[in-house]
PDB file of C-alpha atoms in Angstrom:
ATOM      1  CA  UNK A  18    -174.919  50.727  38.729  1.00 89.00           C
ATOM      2  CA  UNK A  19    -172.180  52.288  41.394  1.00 96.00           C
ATOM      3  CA  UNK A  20    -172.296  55.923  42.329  1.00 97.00           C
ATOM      4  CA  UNK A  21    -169.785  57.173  39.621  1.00 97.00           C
ATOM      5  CA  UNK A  22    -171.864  55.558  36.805  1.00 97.00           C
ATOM      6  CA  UNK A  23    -175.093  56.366  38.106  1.00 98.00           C
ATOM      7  CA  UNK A  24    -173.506  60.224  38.016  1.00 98.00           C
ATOM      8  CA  UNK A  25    -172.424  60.442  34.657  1.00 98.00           C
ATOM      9  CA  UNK A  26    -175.428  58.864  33.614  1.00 98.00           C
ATOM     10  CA  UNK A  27    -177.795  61.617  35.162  1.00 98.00           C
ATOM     11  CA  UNK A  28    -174.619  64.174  33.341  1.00 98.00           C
ATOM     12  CA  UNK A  29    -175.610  63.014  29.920  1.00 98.00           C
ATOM     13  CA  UNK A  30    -179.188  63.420  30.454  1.00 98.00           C
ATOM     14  CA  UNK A  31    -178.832  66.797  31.346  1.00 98.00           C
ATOM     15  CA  UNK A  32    -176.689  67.520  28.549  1.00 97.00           C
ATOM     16  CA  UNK A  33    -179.137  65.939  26.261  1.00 97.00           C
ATOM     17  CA  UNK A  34    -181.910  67.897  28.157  1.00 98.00           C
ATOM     18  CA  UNK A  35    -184.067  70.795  26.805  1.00 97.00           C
ATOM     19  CA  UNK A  36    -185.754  71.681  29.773  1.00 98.00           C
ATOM     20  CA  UNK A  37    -184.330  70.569  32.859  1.00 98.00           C
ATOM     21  CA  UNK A  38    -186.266  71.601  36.043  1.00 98.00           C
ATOM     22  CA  UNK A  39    -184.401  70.692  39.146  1.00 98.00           C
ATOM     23  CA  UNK A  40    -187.035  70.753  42.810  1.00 98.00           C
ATOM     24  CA  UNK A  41    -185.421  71.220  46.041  1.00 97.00           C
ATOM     25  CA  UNK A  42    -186.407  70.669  49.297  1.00 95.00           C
ATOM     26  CA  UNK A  43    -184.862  71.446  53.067  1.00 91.00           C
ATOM     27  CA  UNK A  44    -181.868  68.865  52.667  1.00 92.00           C
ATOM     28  CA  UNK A  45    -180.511  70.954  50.233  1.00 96.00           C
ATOM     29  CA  UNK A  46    -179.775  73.383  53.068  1.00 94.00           C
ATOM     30  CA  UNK A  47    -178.614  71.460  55.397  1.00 91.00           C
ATOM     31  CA  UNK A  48    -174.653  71.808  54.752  1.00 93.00           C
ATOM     32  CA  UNK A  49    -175.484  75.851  55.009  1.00 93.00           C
ATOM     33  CA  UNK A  50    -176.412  75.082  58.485  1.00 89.00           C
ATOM     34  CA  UNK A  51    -180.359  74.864  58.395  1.00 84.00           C
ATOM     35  CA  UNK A  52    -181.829  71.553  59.758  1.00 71.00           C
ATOM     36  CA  UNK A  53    -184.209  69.759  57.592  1.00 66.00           C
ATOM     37  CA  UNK A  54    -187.863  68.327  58.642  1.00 62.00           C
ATOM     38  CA  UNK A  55    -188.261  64.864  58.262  1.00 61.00           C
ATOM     39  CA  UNK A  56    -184.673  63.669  58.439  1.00 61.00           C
ATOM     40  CA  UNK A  57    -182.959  61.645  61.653  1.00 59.00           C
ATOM     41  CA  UNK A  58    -182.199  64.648  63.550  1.00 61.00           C
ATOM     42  CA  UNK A  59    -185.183  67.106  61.680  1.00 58.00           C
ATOM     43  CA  UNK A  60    -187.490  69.460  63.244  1.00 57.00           C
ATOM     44  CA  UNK A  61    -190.253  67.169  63.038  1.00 53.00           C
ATOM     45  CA  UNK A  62    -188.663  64.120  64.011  1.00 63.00           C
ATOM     46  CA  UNK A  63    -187.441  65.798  67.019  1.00 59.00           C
ATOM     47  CA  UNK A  64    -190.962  67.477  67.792  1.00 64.00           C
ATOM     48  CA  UNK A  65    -192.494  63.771  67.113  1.00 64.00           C
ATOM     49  CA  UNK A  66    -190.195  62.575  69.555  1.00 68.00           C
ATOM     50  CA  UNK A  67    -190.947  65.438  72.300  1.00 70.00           C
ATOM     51  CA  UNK A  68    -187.535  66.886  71.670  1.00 74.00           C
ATOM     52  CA  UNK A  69    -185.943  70.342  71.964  1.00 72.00           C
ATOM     53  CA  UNK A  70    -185.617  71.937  67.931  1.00 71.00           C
ATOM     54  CA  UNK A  71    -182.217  71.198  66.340  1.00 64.00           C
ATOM     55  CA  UNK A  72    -179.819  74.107  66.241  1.00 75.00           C
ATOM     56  CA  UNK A  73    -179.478  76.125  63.557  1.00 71.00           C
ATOM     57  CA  UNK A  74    -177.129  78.935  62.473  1.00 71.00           C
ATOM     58  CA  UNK A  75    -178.659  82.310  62.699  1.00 76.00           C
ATOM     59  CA  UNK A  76    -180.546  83.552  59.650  1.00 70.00           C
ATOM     60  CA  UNK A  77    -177.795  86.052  59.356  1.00 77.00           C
ATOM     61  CA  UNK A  78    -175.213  84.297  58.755  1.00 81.00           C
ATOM     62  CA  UNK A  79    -176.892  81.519  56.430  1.00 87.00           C
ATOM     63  CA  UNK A  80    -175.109  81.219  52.579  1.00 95.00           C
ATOM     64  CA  UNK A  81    -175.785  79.201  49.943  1.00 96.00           C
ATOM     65  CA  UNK A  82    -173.300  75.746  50.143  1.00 97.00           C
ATOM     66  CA  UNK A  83    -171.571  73.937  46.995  1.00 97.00           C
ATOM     67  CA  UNK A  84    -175.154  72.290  46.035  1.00 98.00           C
ATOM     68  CA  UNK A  85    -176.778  76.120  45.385  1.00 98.00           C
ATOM     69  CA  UNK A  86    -173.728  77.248  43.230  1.00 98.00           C
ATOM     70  CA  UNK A  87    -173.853  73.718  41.573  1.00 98.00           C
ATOM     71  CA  UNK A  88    -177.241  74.473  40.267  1.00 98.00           C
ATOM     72  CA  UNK A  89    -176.156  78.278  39.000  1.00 98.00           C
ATOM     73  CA  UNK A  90    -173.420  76.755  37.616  1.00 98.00           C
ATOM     74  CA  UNK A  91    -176.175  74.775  35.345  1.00 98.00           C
ATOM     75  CA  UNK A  92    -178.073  77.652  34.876  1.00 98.00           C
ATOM     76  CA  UNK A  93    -175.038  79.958  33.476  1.00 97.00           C
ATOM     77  CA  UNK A  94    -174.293  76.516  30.981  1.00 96.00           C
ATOM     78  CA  UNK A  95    -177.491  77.368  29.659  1.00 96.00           C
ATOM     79  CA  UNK A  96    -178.330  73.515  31.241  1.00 97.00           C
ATOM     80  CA  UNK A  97    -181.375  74.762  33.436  1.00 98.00           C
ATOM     81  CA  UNK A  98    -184.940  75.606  32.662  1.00 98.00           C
ATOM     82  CA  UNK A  99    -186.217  76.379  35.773  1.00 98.00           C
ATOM     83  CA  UNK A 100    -186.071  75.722  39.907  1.00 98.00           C
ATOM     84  CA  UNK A 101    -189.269  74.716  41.896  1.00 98.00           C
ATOM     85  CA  UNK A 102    -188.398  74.860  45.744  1.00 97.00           C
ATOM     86  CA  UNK A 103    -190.291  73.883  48.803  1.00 95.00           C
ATOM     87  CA  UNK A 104    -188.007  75.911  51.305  1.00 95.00           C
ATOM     88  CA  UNK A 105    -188.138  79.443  52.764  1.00 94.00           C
ATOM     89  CA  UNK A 106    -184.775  80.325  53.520  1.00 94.00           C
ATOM     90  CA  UNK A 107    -183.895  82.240  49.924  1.00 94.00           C
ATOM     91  CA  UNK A 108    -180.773  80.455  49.172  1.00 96.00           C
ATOM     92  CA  UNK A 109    -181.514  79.804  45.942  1.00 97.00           C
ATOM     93  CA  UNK A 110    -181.972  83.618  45.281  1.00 94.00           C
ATOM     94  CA  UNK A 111    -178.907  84.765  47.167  1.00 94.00           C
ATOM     95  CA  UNK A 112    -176.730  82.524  45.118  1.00 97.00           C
ATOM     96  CA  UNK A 113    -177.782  83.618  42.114  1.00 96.00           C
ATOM     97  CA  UNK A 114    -180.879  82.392  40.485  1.00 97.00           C
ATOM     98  CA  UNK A 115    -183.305  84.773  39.259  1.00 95.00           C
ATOM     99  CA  UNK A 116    -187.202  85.184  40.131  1.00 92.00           C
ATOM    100  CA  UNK A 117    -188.031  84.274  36.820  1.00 94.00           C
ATOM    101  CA  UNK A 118    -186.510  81.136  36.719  1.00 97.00           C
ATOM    102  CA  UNK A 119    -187.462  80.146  40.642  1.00 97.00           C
ATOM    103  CA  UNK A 120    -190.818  79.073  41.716  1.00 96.00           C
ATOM    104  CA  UNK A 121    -190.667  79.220  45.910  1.00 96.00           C
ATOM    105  CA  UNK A 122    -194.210  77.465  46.500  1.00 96.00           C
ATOM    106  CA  UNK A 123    -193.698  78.394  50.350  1.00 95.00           C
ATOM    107  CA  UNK A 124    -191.895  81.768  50.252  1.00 94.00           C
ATOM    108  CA  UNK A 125    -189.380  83.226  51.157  1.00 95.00           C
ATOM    109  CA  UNK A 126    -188.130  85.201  54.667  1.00 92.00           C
ATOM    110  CA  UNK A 127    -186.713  87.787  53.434  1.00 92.00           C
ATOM    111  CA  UNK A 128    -189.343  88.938  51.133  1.00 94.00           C
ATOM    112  CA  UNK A 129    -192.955  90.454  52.206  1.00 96.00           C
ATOM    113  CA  UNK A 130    -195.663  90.722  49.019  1.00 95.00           C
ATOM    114  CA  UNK A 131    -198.672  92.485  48.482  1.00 95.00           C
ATOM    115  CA  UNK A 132    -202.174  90.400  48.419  1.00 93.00           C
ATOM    116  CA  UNK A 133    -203.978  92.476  45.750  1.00 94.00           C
ATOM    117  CA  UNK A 134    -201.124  92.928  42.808  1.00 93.00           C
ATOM    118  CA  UNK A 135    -198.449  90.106  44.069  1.00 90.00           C
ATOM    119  CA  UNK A 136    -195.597  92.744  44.106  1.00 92.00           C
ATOM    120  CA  UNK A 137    -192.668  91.237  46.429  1.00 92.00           C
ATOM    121  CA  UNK A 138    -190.739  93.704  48.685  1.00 94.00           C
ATOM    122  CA  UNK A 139    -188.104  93.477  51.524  1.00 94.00           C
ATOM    123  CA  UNK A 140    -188.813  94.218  54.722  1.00 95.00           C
ATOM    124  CA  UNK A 141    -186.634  97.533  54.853  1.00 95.00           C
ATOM    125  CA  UNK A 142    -187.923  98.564  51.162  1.00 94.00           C
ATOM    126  CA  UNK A 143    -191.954  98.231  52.240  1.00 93.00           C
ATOM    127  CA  UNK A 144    -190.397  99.948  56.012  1.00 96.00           C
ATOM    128  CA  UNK A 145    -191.728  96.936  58.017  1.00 96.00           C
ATOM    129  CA  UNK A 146    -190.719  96.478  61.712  1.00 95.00           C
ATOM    130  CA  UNK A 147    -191.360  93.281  63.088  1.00 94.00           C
ATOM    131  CA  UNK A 148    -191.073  94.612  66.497  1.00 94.00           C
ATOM    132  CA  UNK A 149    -193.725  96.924  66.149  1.00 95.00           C
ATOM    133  CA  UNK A 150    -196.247  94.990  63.482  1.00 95.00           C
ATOM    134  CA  UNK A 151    -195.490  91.628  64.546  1.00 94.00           C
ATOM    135  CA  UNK A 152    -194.116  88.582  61.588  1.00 94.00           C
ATOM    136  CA  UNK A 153    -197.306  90.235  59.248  1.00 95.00           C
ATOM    137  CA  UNK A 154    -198.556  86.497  58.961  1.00 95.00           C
ATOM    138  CA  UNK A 155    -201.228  86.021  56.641  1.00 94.00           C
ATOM    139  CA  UNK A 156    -203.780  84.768  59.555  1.00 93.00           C
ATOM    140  CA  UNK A 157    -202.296  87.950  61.794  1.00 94.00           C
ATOM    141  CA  UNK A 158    -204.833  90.651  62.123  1.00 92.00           C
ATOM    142  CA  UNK A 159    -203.970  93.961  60.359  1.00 91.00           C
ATOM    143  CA  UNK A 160    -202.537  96.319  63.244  1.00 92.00           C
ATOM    144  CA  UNK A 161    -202.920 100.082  63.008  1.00 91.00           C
ATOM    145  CA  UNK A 162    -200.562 102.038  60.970  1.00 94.00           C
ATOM    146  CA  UNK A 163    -198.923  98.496  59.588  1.00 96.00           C
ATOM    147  CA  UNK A 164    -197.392  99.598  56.087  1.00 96.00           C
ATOM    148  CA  UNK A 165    -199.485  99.194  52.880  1.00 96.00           C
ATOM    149  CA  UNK A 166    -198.089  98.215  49.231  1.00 96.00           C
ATOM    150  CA  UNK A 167    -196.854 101.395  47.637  1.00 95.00           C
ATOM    151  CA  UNK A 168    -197.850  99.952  44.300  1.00 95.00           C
ATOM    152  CA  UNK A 169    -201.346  99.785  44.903  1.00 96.00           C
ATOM    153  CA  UNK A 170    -202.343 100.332  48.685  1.00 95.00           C
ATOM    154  CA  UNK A 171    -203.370  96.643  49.356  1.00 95.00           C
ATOM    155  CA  UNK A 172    -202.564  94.487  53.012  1.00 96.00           C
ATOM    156  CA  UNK A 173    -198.969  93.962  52.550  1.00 97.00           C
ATOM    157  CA  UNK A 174    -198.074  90.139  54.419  1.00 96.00           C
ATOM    158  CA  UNK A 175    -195.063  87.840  54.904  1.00 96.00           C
ATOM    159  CA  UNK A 176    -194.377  85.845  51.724  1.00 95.00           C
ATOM    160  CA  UNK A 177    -193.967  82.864  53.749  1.00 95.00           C
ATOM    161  CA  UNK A 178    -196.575  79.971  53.646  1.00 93.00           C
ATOM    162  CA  UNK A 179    -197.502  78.491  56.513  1.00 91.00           C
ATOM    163  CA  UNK A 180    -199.884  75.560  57.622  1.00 84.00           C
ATOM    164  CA  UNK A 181    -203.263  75.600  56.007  1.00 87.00           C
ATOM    165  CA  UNK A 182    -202.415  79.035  54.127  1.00 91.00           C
ATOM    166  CA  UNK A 183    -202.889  79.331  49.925  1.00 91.00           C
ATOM    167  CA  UNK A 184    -200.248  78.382  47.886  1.00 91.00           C
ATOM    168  CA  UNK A 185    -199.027  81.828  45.780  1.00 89.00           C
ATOM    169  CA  UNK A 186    -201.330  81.079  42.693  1.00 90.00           C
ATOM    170  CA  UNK A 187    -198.880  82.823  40.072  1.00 90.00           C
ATOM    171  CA  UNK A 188    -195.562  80.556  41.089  1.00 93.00           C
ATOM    172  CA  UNK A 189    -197.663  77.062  41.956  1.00 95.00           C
ATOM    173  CA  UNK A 190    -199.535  77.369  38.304  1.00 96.00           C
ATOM    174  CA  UNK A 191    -195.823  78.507  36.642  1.00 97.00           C
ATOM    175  CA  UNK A 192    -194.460  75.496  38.632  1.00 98.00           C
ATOM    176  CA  UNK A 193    -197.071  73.056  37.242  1.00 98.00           C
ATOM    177  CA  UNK A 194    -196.170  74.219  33.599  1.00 98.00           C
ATOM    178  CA  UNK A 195    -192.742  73.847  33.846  1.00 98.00           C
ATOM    179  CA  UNK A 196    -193.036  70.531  35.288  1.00 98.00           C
ATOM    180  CA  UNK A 197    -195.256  69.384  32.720  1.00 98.00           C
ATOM    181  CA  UNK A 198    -192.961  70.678  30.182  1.00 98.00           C
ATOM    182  CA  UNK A 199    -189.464  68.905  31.975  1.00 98.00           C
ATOM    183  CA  UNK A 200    -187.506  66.476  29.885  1.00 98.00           C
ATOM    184  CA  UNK A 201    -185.764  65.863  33.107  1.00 98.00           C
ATOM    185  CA  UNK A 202    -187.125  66.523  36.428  1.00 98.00           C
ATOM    186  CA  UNK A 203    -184.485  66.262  39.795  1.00 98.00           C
ATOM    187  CA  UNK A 204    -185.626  66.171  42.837  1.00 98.00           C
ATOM    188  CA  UNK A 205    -183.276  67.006  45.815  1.00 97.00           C
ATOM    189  CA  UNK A 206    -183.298  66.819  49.388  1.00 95.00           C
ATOM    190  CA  UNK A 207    -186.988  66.739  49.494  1.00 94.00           C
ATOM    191  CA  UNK A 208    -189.192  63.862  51.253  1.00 90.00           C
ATOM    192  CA  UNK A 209    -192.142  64.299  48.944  1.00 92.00           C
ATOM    193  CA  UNK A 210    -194.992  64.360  51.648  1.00 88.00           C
ATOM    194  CA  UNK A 211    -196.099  67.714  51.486  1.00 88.00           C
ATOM    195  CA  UNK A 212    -198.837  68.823  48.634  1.00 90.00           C
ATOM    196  CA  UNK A 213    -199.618  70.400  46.578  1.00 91.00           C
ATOM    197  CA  UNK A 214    -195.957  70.697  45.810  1.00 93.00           C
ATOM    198  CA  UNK A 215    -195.750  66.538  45.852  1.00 94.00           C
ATOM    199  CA  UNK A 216    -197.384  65.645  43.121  1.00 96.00           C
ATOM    200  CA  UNK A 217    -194.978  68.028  41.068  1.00 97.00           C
ATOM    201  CA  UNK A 218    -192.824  64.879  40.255  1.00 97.00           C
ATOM    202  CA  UNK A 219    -195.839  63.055  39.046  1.00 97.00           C
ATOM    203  CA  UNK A 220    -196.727  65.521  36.609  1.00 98.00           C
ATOM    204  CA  UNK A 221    -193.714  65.439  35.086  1.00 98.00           C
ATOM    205  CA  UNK A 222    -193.167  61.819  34.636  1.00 97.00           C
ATOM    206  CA  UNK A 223    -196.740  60.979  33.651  1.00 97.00           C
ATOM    207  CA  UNK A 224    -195.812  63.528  30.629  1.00 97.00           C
ATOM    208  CA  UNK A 225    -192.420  61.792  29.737  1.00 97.00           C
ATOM    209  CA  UNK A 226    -190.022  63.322  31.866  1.00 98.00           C
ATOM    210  CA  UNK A 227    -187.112  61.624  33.436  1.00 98.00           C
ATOM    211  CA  UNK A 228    -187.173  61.436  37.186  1.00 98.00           C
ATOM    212  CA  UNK A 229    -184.431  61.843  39.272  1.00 98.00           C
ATOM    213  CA  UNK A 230    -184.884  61.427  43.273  1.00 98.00           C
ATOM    214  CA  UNK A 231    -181.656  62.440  45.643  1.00 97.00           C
ATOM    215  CA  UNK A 232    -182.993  61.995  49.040  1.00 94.00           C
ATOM    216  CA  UNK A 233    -181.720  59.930  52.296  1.00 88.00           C
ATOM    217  CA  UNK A 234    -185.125  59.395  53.482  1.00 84.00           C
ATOM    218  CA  UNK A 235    -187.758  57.137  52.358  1.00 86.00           C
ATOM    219  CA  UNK A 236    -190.052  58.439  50.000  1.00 88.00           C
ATOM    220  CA  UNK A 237    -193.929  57.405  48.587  1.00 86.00           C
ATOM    221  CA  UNK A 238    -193.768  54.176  45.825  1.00 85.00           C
ATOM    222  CA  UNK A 239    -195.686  55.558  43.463  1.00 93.00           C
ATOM    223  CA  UNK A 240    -192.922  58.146  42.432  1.00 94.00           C
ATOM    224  CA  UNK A 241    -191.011  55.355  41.054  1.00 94.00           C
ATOM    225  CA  UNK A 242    -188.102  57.409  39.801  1.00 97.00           C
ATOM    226  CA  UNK A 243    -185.722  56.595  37.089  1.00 97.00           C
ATOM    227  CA  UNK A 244    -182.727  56.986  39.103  1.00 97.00           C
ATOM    228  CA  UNK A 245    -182.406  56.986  42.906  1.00 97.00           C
ATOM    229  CA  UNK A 246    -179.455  58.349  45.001  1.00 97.00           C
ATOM    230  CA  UNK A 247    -179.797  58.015  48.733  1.00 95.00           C
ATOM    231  CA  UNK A 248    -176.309  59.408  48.998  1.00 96.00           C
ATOM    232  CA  UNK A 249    -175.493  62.781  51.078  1.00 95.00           C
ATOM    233  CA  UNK A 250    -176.322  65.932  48.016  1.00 97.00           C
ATOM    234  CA  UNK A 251    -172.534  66.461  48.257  1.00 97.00           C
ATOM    235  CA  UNK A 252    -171.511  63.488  46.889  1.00 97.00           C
ATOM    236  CA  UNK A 253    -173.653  63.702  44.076  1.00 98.00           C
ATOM    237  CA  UNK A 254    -174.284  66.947  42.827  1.00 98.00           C
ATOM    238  CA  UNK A 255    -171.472  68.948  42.322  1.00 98.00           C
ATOM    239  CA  UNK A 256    -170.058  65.964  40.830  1.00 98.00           C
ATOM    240  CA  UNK A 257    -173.204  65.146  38.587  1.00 98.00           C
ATOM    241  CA  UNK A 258    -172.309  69.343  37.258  1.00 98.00           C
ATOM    242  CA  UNK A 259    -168.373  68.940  37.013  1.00 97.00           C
ATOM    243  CA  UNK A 260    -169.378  65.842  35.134  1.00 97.00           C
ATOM    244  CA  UNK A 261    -171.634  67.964  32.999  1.00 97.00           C
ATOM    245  CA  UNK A 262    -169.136  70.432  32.515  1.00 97.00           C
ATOM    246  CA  UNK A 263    -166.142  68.130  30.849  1.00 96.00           C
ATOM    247  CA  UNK A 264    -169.308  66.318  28.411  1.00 95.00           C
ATOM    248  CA  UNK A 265    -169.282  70.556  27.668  1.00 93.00           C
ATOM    249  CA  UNK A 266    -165.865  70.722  27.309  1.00 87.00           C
ATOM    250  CA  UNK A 267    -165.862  73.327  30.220  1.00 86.00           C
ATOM    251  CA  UNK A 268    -162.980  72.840  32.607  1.00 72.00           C
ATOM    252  CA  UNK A 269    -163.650  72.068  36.073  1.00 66.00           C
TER     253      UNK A 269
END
């Protein structure tokens, strides 16, 4: 199949889908500015290769691209079950999915949560200053005064995920369900080497799901997905939605 057919082909699955759950990884962000990892020019190709990080837009001025509104635009169709992402940069929230329809296995920087009750809060809401109690790391030791959760006085940390911390256990074991439940599950910008989150696919196709891989890089055989695009995300997924939207009879 060419590009086009391959597009509206992945377009009438969705429409025929009950429970489409779409994963993203760091090349989704890449048009808003934010390198990716593994990729020609990513962070750890360039560390691999003993060079200097890629640059990258300040957080600040990082907003969703024409990929993130592509997959609201499925969610306000009524097209969308649910998002599963690998990345930390809160895109997905700021353009307008909500929390209970996004699982972010690795966090999210804008966003600090308590370790007893899992309540999330902003920096500014929880009155965190970095400059005074550090990043608030998981593996950072408690400094005096540091603030605690309102809610319930626990340790208050960053939401983000590094190296060798847990996975949050609430989101990974909603993101397992969902995946397990997919009719259709699309993978995006992701190289599928980091786990648990990796074997995410695999649930869902071992239970009948359709699998969907966008992704320049290479990726591990055994996902053996029912439709590969190695294409750049712009040229397939807004189009893959507009071609949703006229099978909908929405106008484009």
């Amino acid at each position: 199949m060419d590009l086009e057919e391959k597009i509206d082909l992945v377009a009438k699955w969705i429409v025929d889908s009950k429970k489409l759950v779409i994963f993203t990884g760091a090349g989704i962000s890449t048009h808003s500015g934010l390198p990716d990892y593994r990729g020609p020019n990513g962070v750890w190709t360039r560390r691999d290769k003993n060079l200097p990080p890629p640059k990258s837009l300040p957080w600040d001025q990082v907003k969703p691209n024409a990929a993130h509104n592509a997959i609201v635009d499925l969610l306000k169709m009524g097209k969308l079950d649910y998002v599963i992402s690998q990345n930390v940069d809160g895109l997905h929230a700021k353009s307008g999915i909500p929390f209970d329809k996004l699982a972010e296995l690795h966090g999210n920087r804008h966003f600090m949560k308590c370790l007893s009750c899992n309540t999330k809060y902003t920096y500014e809401e929880i009155g965190w200053d970095k400059r005074i109690w550090g990043n608030g790391y998981r593996t950072d030791s408690p400094r005096k005064n540091q603030p605690i959760c309102p809610k319930c006085g626990g340790r208050v940390i960053s939401s983000i995920v590094n190296f060798n911390d847990p996975l949050p256990v609430d989101e990974l074991e909603e993101a397992i369900n969902r995946s397990i439940s997919s009719d259709v599950f699309f993978v995006i910008g992701s190289s599928l080497v980091v786990y648990p989150a990796a074997e995410l696919p695999l649930y869902a196709k071992q239970n009948g799901a359709k699998l969907i891989i966008l992704n320049r890089g290479e990726i591990p055989l055994k996902y053996n997905p029912d439709l590969r695009f190695y294409e750049d995300i712009m040229e397939v997924l807004p189009p893959i939605v507009n071609a949703v939207k006229k099978l909908e009879n929405i106008s484009v």
